Coordinates of C-alpha atoms in Angstrom, one line a residue:
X653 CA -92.9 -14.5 -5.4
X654 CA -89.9 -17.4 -5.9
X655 CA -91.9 -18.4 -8.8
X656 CA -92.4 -15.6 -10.4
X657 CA -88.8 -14.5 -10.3
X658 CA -88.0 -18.1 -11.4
X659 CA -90.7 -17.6 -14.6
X660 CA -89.2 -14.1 -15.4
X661 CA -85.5 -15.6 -15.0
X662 CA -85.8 -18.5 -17.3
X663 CA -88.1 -16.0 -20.2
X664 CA -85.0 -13.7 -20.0
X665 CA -82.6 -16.3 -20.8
X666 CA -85.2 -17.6 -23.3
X667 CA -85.5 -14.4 -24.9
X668 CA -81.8 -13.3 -25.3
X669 CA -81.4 -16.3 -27.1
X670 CA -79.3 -18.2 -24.6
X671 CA -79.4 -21.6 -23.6
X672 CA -77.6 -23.4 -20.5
X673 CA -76.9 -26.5 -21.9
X674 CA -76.6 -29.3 -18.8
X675 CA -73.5 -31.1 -18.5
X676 CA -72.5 -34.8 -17.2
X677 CA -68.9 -34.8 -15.5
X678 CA -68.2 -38.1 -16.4
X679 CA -69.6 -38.1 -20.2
X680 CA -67.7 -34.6 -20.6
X681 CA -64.3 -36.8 -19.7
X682 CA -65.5 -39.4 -22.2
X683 CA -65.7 -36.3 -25.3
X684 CA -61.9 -35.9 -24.4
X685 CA -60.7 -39.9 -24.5
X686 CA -62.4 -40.3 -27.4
X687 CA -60.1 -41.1 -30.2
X688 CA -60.2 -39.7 -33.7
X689 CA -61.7 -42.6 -35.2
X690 CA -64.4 -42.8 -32.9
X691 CA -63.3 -45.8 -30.8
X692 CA -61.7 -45.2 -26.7
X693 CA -58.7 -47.5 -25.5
X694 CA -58.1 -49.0 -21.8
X695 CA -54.8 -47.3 -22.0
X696 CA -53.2 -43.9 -22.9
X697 CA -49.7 -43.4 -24.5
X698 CA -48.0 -43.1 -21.4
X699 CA -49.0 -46.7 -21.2
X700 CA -51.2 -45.9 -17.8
X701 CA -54.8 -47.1 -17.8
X702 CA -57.8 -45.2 -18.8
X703 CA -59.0 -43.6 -15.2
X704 CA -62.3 -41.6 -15.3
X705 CA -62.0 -40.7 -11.4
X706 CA -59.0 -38.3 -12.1
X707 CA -58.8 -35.3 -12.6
X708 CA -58.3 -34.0 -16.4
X709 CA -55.6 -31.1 -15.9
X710 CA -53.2 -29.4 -18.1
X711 CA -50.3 -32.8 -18.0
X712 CA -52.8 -35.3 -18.2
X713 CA -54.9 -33.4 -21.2
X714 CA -51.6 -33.1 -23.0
X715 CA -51.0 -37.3 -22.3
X716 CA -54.7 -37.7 -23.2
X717 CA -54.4 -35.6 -26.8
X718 CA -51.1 -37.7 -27.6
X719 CA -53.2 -40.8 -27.9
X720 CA -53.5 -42.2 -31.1
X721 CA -56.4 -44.6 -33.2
X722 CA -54.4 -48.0 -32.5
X723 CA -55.0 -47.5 -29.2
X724 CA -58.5 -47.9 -29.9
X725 CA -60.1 -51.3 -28.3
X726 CA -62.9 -53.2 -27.3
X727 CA -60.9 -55.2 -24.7
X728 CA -61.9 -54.5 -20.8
X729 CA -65.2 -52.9 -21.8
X730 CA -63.5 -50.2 -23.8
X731 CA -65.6 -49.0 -26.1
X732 CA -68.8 -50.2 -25.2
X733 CA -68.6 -48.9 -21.6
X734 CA -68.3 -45.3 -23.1
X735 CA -70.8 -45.3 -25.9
X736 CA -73.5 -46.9 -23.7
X737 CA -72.3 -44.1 -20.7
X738 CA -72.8 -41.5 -23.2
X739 CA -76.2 -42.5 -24.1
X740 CA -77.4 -42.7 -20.3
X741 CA -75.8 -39.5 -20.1
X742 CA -77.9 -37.8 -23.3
X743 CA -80.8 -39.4 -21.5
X744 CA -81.1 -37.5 -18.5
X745 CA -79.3 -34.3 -20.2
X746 CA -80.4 -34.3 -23.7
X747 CA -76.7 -32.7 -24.6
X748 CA -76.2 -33.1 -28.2
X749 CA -72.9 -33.3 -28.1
X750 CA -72.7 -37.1 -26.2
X751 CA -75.4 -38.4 -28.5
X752 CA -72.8 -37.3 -31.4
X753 CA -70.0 -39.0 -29.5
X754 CA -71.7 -42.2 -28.9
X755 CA -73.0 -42.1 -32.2
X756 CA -69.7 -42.0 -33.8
X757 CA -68.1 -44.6 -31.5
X758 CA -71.4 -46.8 -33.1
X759 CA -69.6 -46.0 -36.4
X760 CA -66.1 -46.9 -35.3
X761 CA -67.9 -50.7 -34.0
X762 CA -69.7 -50.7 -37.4
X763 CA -65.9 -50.0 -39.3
X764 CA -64.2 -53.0 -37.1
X765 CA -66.1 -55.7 -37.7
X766 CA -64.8 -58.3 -40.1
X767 CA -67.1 -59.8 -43.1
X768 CA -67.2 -62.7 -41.7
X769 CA -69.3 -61.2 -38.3
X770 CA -66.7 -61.3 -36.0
X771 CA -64.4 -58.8 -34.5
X772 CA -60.7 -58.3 -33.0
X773 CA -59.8 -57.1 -30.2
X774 CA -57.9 -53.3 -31.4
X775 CA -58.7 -51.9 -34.3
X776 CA -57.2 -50.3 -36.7
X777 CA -53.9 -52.3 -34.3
X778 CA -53.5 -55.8 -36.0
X779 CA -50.0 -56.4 -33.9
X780 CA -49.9 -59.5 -32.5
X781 CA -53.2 -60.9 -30.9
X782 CA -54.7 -58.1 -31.4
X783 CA -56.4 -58.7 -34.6
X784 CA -57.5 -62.3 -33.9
X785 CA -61.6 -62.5 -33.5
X786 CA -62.0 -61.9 -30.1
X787 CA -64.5 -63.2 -27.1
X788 CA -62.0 -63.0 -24.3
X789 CA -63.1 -60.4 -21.8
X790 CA -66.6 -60.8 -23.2
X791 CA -65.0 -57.9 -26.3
X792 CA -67.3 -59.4 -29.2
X793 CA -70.1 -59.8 -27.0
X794 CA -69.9 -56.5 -25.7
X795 CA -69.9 -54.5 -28.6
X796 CA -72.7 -56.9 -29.9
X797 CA -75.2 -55.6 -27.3
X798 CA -74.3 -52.0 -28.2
X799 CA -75.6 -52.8 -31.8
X800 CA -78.5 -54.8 -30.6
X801 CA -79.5 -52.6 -28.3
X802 CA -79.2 -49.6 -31.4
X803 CA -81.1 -52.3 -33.9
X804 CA -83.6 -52.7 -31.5
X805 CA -83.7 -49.6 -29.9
X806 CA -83.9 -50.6 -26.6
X807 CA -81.5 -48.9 -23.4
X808 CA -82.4 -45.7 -24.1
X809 CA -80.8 -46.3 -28.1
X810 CA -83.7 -45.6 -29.5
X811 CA -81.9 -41.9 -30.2
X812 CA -79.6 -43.0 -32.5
X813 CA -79.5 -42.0 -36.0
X814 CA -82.0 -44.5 -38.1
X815 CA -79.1 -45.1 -40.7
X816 CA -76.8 -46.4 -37.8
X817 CA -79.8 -48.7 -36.6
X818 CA -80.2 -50.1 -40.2
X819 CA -76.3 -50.6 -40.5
X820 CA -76.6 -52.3 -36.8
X821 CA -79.4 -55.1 -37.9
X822 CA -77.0 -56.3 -40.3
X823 CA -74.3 -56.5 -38.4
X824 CA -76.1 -58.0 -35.8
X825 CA -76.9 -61.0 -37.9
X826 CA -73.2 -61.4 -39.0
X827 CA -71.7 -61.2 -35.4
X828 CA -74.6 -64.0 -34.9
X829 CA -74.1 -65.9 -37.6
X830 CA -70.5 -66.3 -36.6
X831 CA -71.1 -66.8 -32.8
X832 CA -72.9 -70.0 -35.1
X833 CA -69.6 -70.6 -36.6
X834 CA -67.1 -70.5 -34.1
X835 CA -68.9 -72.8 -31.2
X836 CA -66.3 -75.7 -30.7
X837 CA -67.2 -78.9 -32.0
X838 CA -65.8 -81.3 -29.2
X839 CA -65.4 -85.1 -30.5
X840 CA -68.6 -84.5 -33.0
X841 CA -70.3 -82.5 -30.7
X842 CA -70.9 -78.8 -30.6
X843 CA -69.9 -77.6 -27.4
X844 CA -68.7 -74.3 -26.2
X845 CA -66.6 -71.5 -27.8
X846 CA -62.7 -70.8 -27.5
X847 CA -61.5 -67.2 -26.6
X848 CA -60.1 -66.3 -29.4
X849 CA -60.3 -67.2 -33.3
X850 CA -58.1 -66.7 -36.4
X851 CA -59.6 -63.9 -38.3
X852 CA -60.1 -65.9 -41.6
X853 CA -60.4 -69.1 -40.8
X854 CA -62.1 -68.6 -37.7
X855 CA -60.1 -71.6 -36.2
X856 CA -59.4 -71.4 -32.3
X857 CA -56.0 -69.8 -31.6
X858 CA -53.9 -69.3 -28.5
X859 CA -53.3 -65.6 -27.2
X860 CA -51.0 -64.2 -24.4
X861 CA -48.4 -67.0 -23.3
X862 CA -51.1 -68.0 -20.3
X863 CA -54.2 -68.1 -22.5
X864 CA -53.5 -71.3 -24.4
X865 CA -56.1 -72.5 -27.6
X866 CA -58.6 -73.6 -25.4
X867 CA -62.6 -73.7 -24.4
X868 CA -63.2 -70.7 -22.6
X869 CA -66.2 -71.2 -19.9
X870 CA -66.8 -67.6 -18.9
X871 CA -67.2 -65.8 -21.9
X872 CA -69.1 -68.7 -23.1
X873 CA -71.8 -68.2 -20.4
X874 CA -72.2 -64.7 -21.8
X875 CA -72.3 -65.6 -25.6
X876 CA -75.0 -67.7 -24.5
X877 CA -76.9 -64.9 -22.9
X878 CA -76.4 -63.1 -25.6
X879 CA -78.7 -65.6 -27.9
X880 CA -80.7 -65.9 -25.7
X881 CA -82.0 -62.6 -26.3
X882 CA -82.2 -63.3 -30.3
X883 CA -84.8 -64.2 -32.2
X884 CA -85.2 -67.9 -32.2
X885 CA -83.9 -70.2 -34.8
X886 CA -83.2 -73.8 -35.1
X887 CA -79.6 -72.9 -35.4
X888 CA -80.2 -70.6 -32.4
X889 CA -82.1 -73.1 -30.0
X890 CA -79.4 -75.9 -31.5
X891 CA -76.1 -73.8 -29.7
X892 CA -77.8 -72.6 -26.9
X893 CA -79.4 -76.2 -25.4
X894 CA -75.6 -77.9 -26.8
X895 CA -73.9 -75.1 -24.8
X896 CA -75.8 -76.2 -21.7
X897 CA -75.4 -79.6 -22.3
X898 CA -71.5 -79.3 -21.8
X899 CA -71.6 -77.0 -18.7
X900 CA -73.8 -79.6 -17.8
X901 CA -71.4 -82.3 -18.2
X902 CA -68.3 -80.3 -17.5
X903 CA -68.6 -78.8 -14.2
X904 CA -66.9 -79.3 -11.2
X905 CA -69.2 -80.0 -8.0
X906 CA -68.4 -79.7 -4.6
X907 CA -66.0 -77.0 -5.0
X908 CA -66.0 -73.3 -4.7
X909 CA -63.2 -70.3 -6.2
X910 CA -62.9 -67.5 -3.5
X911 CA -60.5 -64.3 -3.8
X912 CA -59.6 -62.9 -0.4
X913 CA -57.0 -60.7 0.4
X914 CA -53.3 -61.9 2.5
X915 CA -51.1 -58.8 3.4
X916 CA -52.8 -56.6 0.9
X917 CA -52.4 -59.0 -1.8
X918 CA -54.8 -61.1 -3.8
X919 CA -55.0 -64.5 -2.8
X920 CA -57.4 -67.1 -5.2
X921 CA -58.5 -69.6 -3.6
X922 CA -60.0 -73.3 -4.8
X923 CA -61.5 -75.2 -2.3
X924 CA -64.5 -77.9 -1.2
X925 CA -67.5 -76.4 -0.5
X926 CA -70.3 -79.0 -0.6
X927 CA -73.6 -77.7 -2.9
X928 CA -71.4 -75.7 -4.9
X929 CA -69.5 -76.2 -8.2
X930 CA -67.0 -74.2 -10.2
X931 CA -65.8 -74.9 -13.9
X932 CA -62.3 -74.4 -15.2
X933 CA -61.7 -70.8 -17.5
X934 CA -60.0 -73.0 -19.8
X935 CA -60.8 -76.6 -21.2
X936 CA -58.4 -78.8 -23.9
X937 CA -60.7 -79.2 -26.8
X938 CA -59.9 -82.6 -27.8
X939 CA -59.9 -84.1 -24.2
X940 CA -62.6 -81.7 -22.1
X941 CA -59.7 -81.7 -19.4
X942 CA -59.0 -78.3 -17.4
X943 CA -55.8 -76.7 -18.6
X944 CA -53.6 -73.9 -17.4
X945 CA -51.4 -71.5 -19.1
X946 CA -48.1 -69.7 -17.6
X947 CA -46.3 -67.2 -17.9
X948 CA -43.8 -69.1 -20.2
X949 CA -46.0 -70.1 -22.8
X950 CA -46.3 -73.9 -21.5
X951 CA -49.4 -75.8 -20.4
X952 CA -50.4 -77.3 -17.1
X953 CA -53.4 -80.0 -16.2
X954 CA -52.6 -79.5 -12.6
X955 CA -53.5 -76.4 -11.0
X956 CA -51.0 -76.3 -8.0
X957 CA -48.2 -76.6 -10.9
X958 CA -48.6 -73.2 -12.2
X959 CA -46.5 -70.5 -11.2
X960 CA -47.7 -68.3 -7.9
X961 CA -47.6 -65.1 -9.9
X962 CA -50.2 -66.6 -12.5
X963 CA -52.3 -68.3 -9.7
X964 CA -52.3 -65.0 -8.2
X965 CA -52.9 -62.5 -11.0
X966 CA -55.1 -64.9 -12.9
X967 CA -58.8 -66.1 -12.1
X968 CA -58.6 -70.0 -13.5
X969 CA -61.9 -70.6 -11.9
X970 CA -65.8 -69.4 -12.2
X971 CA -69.1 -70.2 -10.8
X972 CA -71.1 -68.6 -13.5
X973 CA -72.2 -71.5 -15.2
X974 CA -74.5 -72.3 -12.0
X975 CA -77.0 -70.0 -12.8
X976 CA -76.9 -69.9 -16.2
X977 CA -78.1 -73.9 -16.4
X978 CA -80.4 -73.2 -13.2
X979 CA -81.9 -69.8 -13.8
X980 CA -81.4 -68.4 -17.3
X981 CA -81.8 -71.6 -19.4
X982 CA -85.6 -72.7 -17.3
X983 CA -86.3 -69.3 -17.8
X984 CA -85.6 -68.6 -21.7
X985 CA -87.1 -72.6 -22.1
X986 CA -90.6 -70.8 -20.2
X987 CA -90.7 -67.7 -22.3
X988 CA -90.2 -69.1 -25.8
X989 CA -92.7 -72.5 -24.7
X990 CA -89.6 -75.0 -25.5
X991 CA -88.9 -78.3 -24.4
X992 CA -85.8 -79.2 -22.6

């Protein structure tokens, strides 16, 4: 009887030519950040971060509406994190309306990147740093999986619009071709790759006041993740085992980076730990030596001499490299039958 009142229920609302369209709360926030050129910022005009777990009421929507395109960003996973949300959401939904929205924040990637293959940080914003190519935070990379994973159709992109995929292929191979470009060449030797480049000559630059012109080991790890899942080339196989080489040669053994917490605050931590190792974020190009920026623009080679709010609020360390050279590269090496 439950069934058949379910059967009759669902023809009646078939007949009179109604449809209950399903609805994600979380994508259904995203339709409202998104800006008009397609793109979604970490903050709002009020200057206050982007925060999905409130509550969208009439003060905030007004806030929200304010917002304009140059606050549009791939920086902290802006961007990327909605468009790829939207398309999880459209999976298990099959709403219309987030396919459109991640669609068009495809577009607004497609519109930022440079001819040369990379991309800044904001766009259309060119203020400052902001225009400068951009791997810190993992930005380029980021928005480079979106358009692999819409080129390739793979994450659940296989949805998008065929035009957008065609348009992603090509810009996949420029974002490539300047990952190519910009890796560091360290005393004749390619090495890793800065955080951030000068948008025409694709020369490392320095950033905020702390991030001086510099190798940068963490994003680095993820650029070479990212190749790893390319098609391989000799230029491709070339970075990649040169990448390892230098986290090879460059890390730190016998220490570990730990962030606890002191009195509710923060505390980073370096210290021994035997078996374990830890690179630097930052490395001098010419001399392979850790550095450390502060808060007033000026470089340290000694951690301890930099100021407590930029130990505190900074993370100077990693351990990501570890399983990068131990796990990812044997791996990758196995799969595509290459020597080491």
């Amino acid at each position: 009887m439950i069934k058949l009142k379910l059967s009759v229920a669902v023809f009646c609302l078939a007949f009179s030519g109604i449809s209950a369209q399903v609805k994600d709360t979380l994508a259904e926030k995203m339709l409202i950040y998104q800006l008009p050129n397609g793109g979604w910022g970490k903050h709002m005009s009020n200057k206050k971060n982007v925060d999905y777990t409130q509550k969208i009421d009439a003060k905030l929507l007004k806030i929200i509406k304010a917002n304009n395109n140059d606050l549009a960003t791939i920086d902290n996973n802006a961007t990327s994190k909605e468009i790829n949300g939207l398309i999880k959401a459209f999976q298990t939904t099959k709403n219309q309306a987030y396919l459109k929205s991640a669609e068009k924040g495809i577009q607004y990637l497609l519109s930022m990147q440079y001819e040369n293959g990379g991309f800044p940080q904001y766009f259309p914003n060119s203020s400052i740093y902001r225009k400068q190519v951009t791997y810190n935070d993992n930005a380029m990379i980021n928005a480079l999986t979106v358009l692999y994973n819409v080129a390739e159709g793979k994450e659940g992109f296989e949805v998008v619009d065929p035009k957008l995929k065609e348009k992603s292929k090509e810009a996949l191979q420029k974002g490539i071709q300047c990952i190519l470009k910009t890796q560091v060449l360290q005393n004749g030797k390619l090495s890793i790759w800065a955080d951030q480049y000068n948008e025409v000559s694709l020369k490392p630059e320095k950033a905020r006041a702390f991030e001086p012109m510099s190798l940068a080991s963490g994003e680095s790890v993820n650029i070479v993740k990212f190749l790893m899942m390319q098609t391989i080339t000799p230029e491709i196989e070339k970075s990649i085992k040169s990448a390892i080489q230098w986290f090879k040669e460059s890390k730190i053994d016998g220490y570990t980076y730990n962030v606890s917490r002191e009195n509710g605050n923060a505390v980073r931590v370096l210290s021994k730990k035997e078996g374990s190792a830890v690179w630097a974020r930052f490395y001098d190009i010419p001399t392979n030596k850790p550095i450390f920026g502060d808060r007033d623009g000026s470089v340290k080679y000694n951690y301890d001499e930099v100021s407590e709010e930029r130990r505190m609020g900074y993370s100077w360390y990693n351990e990501s490299g570890t399983k990068l050279i131990e796990s990812d590269f044997p791996k990758w090496l196995k799969k595509n039958k290459i020597s080491e």
